[in-house]
Coordinates of C-alpha atoms in Angstrom, one line a residue:
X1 CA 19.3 4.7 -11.2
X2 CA 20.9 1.6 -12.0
X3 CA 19.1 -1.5 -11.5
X4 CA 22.2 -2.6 -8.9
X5 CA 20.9 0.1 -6.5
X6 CA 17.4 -0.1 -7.4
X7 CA 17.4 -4.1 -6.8
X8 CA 19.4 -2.9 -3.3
X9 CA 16.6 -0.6 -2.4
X10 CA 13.7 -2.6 -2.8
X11 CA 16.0 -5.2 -1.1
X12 CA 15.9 -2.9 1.9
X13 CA 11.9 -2.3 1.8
X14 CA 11.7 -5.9 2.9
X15 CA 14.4 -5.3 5.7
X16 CA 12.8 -5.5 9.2
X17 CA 16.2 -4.3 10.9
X18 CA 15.8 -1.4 8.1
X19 CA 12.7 -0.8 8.9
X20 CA 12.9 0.3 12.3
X21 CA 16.1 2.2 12.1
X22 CA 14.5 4.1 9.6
X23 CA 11.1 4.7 10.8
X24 CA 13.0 5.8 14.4
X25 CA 14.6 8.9 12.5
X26 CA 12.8 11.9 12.9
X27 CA 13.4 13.0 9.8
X28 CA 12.2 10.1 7.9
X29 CA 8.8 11.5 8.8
X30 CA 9.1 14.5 7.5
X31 CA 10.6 13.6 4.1
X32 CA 7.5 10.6 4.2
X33 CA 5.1 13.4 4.3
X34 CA 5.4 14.5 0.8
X35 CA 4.4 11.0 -0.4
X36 CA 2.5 9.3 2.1
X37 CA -1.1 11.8 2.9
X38 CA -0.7 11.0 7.1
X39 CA -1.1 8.4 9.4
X40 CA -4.6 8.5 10.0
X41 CA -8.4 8.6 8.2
X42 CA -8.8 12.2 9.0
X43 CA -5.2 12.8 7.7
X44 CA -6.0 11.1 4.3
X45 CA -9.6 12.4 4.2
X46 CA -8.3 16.4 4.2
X47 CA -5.7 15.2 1.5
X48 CA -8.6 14.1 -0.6
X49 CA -10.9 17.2 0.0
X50 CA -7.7 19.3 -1.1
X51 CA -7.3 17.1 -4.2
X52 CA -10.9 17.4 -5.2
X53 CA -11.4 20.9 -4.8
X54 CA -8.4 21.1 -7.4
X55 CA -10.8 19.1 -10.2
X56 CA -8.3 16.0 -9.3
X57 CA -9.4 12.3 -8.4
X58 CA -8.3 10.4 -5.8
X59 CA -7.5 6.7 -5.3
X60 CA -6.9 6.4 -1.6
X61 CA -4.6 3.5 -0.2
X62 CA -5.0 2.4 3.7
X63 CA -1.0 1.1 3.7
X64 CA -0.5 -2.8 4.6
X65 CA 0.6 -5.8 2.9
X66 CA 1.4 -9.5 3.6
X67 CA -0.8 -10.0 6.3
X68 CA -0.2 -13.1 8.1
X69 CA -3.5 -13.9 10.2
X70 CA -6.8 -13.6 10.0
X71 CA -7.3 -10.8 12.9
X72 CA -4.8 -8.6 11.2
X73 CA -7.0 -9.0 7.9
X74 CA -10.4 -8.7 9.5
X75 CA -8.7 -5.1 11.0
X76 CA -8.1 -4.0 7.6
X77 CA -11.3 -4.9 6.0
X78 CA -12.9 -2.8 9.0
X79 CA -10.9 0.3 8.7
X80 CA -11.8 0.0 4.7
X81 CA -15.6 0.2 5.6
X82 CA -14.7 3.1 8.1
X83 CA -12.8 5.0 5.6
X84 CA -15.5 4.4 2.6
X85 CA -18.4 5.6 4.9
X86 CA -16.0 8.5 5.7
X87 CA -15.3 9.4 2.2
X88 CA -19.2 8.7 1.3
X89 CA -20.2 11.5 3.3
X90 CA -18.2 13.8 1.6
X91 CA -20.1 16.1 -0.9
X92 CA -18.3 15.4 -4.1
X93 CA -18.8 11.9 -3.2
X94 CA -22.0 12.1 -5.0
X95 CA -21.3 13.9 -8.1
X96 CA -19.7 11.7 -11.1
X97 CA -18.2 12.9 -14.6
X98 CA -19.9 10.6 -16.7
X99 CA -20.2 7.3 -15.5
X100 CA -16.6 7.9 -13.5
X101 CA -16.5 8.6 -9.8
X102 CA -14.0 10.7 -8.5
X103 CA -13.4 8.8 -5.4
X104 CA -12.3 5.1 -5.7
X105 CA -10.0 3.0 -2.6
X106 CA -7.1 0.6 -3.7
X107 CA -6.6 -2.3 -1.6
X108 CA -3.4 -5.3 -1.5
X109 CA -5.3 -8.7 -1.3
X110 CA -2.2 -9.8 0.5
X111 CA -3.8 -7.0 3.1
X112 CA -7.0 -9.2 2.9
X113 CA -5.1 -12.5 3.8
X114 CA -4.5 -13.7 0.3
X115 CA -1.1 -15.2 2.2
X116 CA -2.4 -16.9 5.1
X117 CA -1.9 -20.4 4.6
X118 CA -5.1 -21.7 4.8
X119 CA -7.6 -20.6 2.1
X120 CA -5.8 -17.6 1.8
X121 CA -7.0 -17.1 -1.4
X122 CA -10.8 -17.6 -0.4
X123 CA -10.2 -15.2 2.8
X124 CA -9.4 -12.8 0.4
X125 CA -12.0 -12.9 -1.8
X126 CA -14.8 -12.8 0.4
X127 CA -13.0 -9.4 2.4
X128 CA -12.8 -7.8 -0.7
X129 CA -16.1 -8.4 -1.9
X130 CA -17.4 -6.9 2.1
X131 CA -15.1 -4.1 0.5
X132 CA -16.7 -3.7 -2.9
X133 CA -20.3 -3.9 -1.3
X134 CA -19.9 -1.3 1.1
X135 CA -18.0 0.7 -1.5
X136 CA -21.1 0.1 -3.9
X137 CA -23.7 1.7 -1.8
X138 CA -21.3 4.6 -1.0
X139 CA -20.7 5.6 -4.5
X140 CA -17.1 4.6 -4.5
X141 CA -15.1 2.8 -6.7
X142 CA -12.6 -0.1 -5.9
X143 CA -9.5 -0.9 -7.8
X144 CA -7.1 -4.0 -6.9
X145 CA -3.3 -3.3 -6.8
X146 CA -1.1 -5.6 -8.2
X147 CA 2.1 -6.7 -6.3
X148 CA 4.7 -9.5 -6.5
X149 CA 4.4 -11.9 -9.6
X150 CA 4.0 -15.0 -7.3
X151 CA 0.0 -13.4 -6.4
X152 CA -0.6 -12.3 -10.2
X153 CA -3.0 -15.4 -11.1
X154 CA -4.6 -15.0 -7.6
X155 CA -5.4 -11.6 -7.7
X156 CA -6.6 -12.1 -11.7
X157 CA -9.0 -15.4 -10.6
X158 CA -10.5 -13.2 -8.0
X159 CA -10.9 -9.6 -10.1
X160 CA -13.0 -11.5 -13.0
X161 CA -15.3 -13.6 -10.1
X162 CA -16.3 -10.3 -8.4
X163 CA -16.8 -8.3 -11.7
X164 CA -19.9 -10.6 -12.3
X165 CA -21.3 -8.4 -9.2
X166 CA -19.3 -5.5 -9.2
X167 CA -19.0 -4.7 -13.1
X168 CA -17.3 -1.6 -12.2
X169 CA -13.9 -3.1 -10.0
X170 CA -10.8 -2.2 -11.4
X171 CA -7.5 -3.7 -10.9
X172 CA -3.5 -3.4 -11.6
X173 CA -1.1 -4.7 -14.3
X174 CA 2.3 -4.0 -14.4
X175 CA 4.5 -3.6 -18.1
X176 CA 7.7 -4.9 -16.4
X177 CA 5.9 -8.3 -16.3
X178 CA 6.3 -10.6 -19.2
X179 CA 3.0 -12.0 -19.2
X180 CA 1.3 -8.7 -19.0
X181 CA 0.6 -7.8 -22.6
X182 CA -1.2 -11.5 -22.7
X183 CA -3.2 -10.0 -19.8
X184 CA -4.2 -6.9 -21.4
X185 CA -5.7 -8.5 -24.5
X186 CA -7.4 -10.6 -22.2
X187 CA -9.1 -7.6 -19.7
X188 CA -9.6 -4.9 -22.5
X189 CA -12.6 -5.8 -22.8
X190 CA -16.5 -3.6 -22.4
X191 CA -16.5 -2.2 -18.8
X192 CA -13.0 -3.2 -17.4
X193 CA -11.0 -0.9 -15.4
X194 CA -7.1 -1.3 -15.8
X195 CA -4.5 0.6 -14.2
X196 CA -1.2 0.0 -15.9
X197 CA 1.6 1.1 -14.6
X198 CA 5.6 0.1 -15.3
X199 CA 5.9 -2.2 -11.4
X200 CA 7.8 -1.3 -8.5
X201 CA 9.1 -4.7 -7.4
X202 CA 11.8 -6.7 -7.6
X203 CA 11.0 -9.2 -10.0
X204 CA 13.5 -12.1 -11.6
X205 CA 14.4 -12.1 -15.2
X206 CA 12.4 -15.3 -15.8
X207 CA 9.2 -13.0 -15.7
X208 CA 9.9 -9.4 -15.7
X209 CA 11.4 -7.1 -17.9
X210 CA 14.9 -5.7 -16.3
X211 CA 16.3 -3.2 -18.9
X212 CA 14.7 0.2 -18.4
X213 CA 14.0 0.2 -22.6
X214 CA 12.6 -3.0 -22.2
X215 CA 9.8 -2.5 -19.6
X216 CA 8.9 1.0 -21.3
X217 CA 8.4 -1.0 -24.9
X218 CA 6.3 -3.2 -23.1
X219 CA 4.6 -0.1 -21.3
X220 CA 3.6 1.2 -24.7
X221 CA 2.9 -2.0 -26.3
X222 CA 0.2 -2.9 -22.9
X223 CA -0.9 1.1 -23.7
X224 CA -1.3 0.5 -27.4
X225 CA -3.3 -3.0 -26.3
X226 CA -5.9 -1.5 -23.5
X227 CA -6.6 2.0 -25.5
X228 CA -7.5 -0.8 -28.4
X229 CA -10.0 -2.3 -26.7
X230 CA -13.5 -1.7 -25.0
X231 CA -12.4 -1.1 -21.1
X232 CA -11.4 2.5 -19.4
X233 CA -7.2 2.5 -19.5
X234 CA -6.1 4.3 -16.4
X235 CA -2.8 5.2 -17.6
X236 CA 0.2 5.3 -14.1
X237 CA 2.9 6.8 -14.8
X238 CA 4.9 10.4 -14.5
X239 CA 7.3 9.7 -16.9
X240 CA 6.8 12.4 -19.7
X241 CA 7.3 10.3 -22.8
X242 CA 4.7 7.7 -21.4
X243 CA 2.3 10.7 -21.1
X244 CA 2.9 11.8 -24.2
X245 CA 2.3 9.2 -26.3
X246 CA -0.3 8.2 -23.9
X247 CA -2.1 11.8 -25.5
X248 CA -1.2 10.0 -29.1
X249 CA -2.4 6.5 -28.4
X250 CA -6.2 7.7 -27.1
X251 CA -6.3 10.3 -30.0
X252 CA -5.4 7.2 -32.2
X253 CA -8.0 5.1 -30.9
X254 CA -10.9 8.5 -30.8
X255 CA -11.4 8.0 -27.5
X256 CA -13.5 10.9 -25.1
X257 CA -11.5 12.7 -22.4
X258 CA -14.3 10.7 -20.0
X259 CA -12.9 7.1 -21.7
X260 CA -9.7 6.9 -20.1
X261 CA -7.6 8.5 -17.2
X262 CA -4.2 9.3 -16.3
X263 CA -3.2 8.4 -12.6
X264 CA -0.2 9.9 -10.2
X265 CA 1.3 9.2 -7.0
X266 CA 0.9 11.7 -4.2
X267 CA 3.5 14.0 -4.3
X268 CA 5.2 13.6 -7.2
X269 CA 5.1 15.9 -10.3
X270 CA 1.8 17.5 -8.8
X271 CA 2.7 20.7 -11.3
X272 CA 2.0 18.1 -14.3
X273 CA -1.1 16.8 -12.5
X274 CA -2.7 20.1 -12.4
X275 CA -1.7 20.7 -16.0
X276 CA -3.4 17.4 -17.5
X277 CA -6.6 18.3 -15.0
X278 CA -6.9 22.1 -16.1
X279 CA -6.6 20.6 -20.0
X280 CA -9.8 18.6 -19.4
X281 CA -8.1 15.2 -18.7
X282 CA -9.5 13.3 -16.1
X283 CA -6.8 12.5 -13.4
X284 CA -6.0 10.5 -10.6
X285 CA -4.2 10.8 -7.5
X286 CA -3.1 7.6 -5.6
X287 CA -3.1 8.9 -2.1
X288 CA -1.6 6.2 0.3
X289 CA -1.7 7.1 4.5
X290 CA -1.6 5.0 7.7
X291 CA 1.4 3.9 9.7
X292 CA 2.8 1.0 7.5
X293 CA 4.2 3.9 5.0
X294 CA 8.0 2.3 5.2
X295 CA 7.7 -0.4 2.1
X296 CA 5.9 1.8 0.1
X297 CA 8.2 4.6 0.7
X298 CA 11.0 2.5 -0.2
X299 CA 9.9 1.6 -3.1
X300 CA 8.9 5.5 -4.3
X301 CA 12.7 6.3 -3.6
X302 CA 14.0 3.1 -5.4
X303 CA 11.7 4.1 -8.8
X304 CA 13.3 7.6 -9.2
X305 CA 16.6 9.4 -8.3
X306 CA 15.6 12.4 -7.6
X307 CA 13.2 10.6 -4.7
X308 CA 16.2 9.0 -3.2
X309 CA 18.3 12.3 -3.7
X310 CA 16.1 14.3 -1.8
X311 CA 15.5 12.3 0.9
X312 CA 19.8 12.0 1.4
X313 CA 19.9 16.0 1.7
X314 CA 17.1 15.9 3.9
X315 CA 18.9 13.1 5.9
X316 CA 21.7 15.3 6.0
X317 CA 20.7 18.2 6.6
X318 CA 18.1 16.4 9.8
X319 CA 21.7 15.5 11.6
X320 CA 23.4 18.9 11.0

């Protein structure tokens, strides 16, 4: 894709006007079902069960971001603690390979009022730490996503204050970023939990990567970095030549299959999920649900092509 119409489609996931024209088309619904798990807990709770029972983790996303009062954040701290006592009560929830857990939730500290203009960033440190301590007696792990660049050193100040109580909290760094490989020789250390992944936002050249050969250099030079160090490397991404010197990189370093991960969206390449599970690999699913699904889904079809192309001949063939 080029990066015109990849800057143009994440453009359009911050459309409002876009927004509601698209989520009114019946057939954006459909299409949105083979990334997004449902609209509801029990929706995303029967994805998971489905997921386990095929030796696959799960990382479950409740879909929101940029809250913009306090209520709204509040809401989504409180439909967290619903869905972790939900997934608690599931039986796998009890049974970890290793020191891993198969079932861990992602959350957006712009979800948690990391925005709101006053204390923002305290708001949404002390809702993510209700999160983690509700998750922690469930079992459950918790892993911060990363988004836009501007909420990088906020999301990085809070990650290291709650790992002095929660040792185990993971978080998101994305290769596109300039400042990332910095950041990974900085969090590869004994117990951290890093998720890197290429970024799905549209970042200026100042500080991200735009070339498609540059942010997959970086990719492997952030890869090369965490499977270095002393931290568990979740390694996000589907493309094939990530993954496969992914498979060289943790042979380099003699890591155990139960010392690092590889992690996949919901719904895409689920044949090549199943493959890396049944070889012994340990891998996750990132399973997002709930009715905010249109930025996300936006951003799925502006990463790949063959997103975007399939949801034009399903739009097509919807008004036929």
């Amino acid at each position: 894709m080029s990066a015109l119409l990849r800057s143009t489609m994440l453009a359009a996931a911050r459309s409002p006007r876009l927004e509601r024209t698209v989520t009114r088309l019946p057939v954006s619904r459909d299409v949105v079902a083979r990334f997004v798990a449902g609209t509801t807990e029990d929706d995303a709770v029967r994805a998971t069960e489905t997921l386990l029972r095929s030796g696959r983790f799960v990382s479950i996303d409740y879909l929101g971001e940029d809250t913009t009062d306090l209520a709204g954040a509040e809401a989504t701290v409180e439909h967290y603690r619903a869905l972790i006592a939900a997934l608690g009560r599931l039986p796998q929830a009890d049974v970890a390979t290793g020191a891993v857990r198969p079932l861990e939730v992602s959350v957006k500290l712009s979800a948690l009022g990391q925005a709101l203009p006053r204390d923002g960033h305290a708001i949404a440190r002390e809702h993510a730490h209700q999160i983690c301590t509700a998750a922690e007696a469930a079992g459950i792990w918790v892993t911060v996503d990363a988004e836009n660049h501007t909420t990088t050193d906020s999301t990085l100040a809070i990650v290291r204050d709650l790992r002095a109580e929660f040792p185990w909290l993971g978080t998101v760094l994305q290769a596109y970023l300039r400042r990332t490989e910095d950041d990974c020789r900085a969090l590869a250390g004994p117990g951290s939990r890093i998720r890197l992944c290429k970024g799905a936002y549209d970042e200026p050249e100042s500080v991200a990567f735009r070339d498609r050969a540059e942010v997959d250099a970086s990719y492997l030079r952030c890869l090369a970095t965490l499977t270095a160090g002393s931290g568990y490397p979740m390694i996000a991404s589907h493309d094939p030549a990530v993954i496969a010197a992914a498979g060289v990189a943790v042979q380099s370093a003699q890591r155990k299959t139960e010392e690092y991960e590889y992690q996949m969206l919901y719904g895409i390449r689920a044949d090549e999920q199943q493959r890396l599970a049944d070889a012994g690999n340990h891998v996750r699913v990132y399973v997002p649900y709930g009715d905010q699904w249109y930025g996300y889904f936006m951003r799925r079809l502006a990463e790949r092509p063959a997103n975007l192309g399939f949801f034009l001949r399903a739009l097509v063939g919807g008004r036929g």
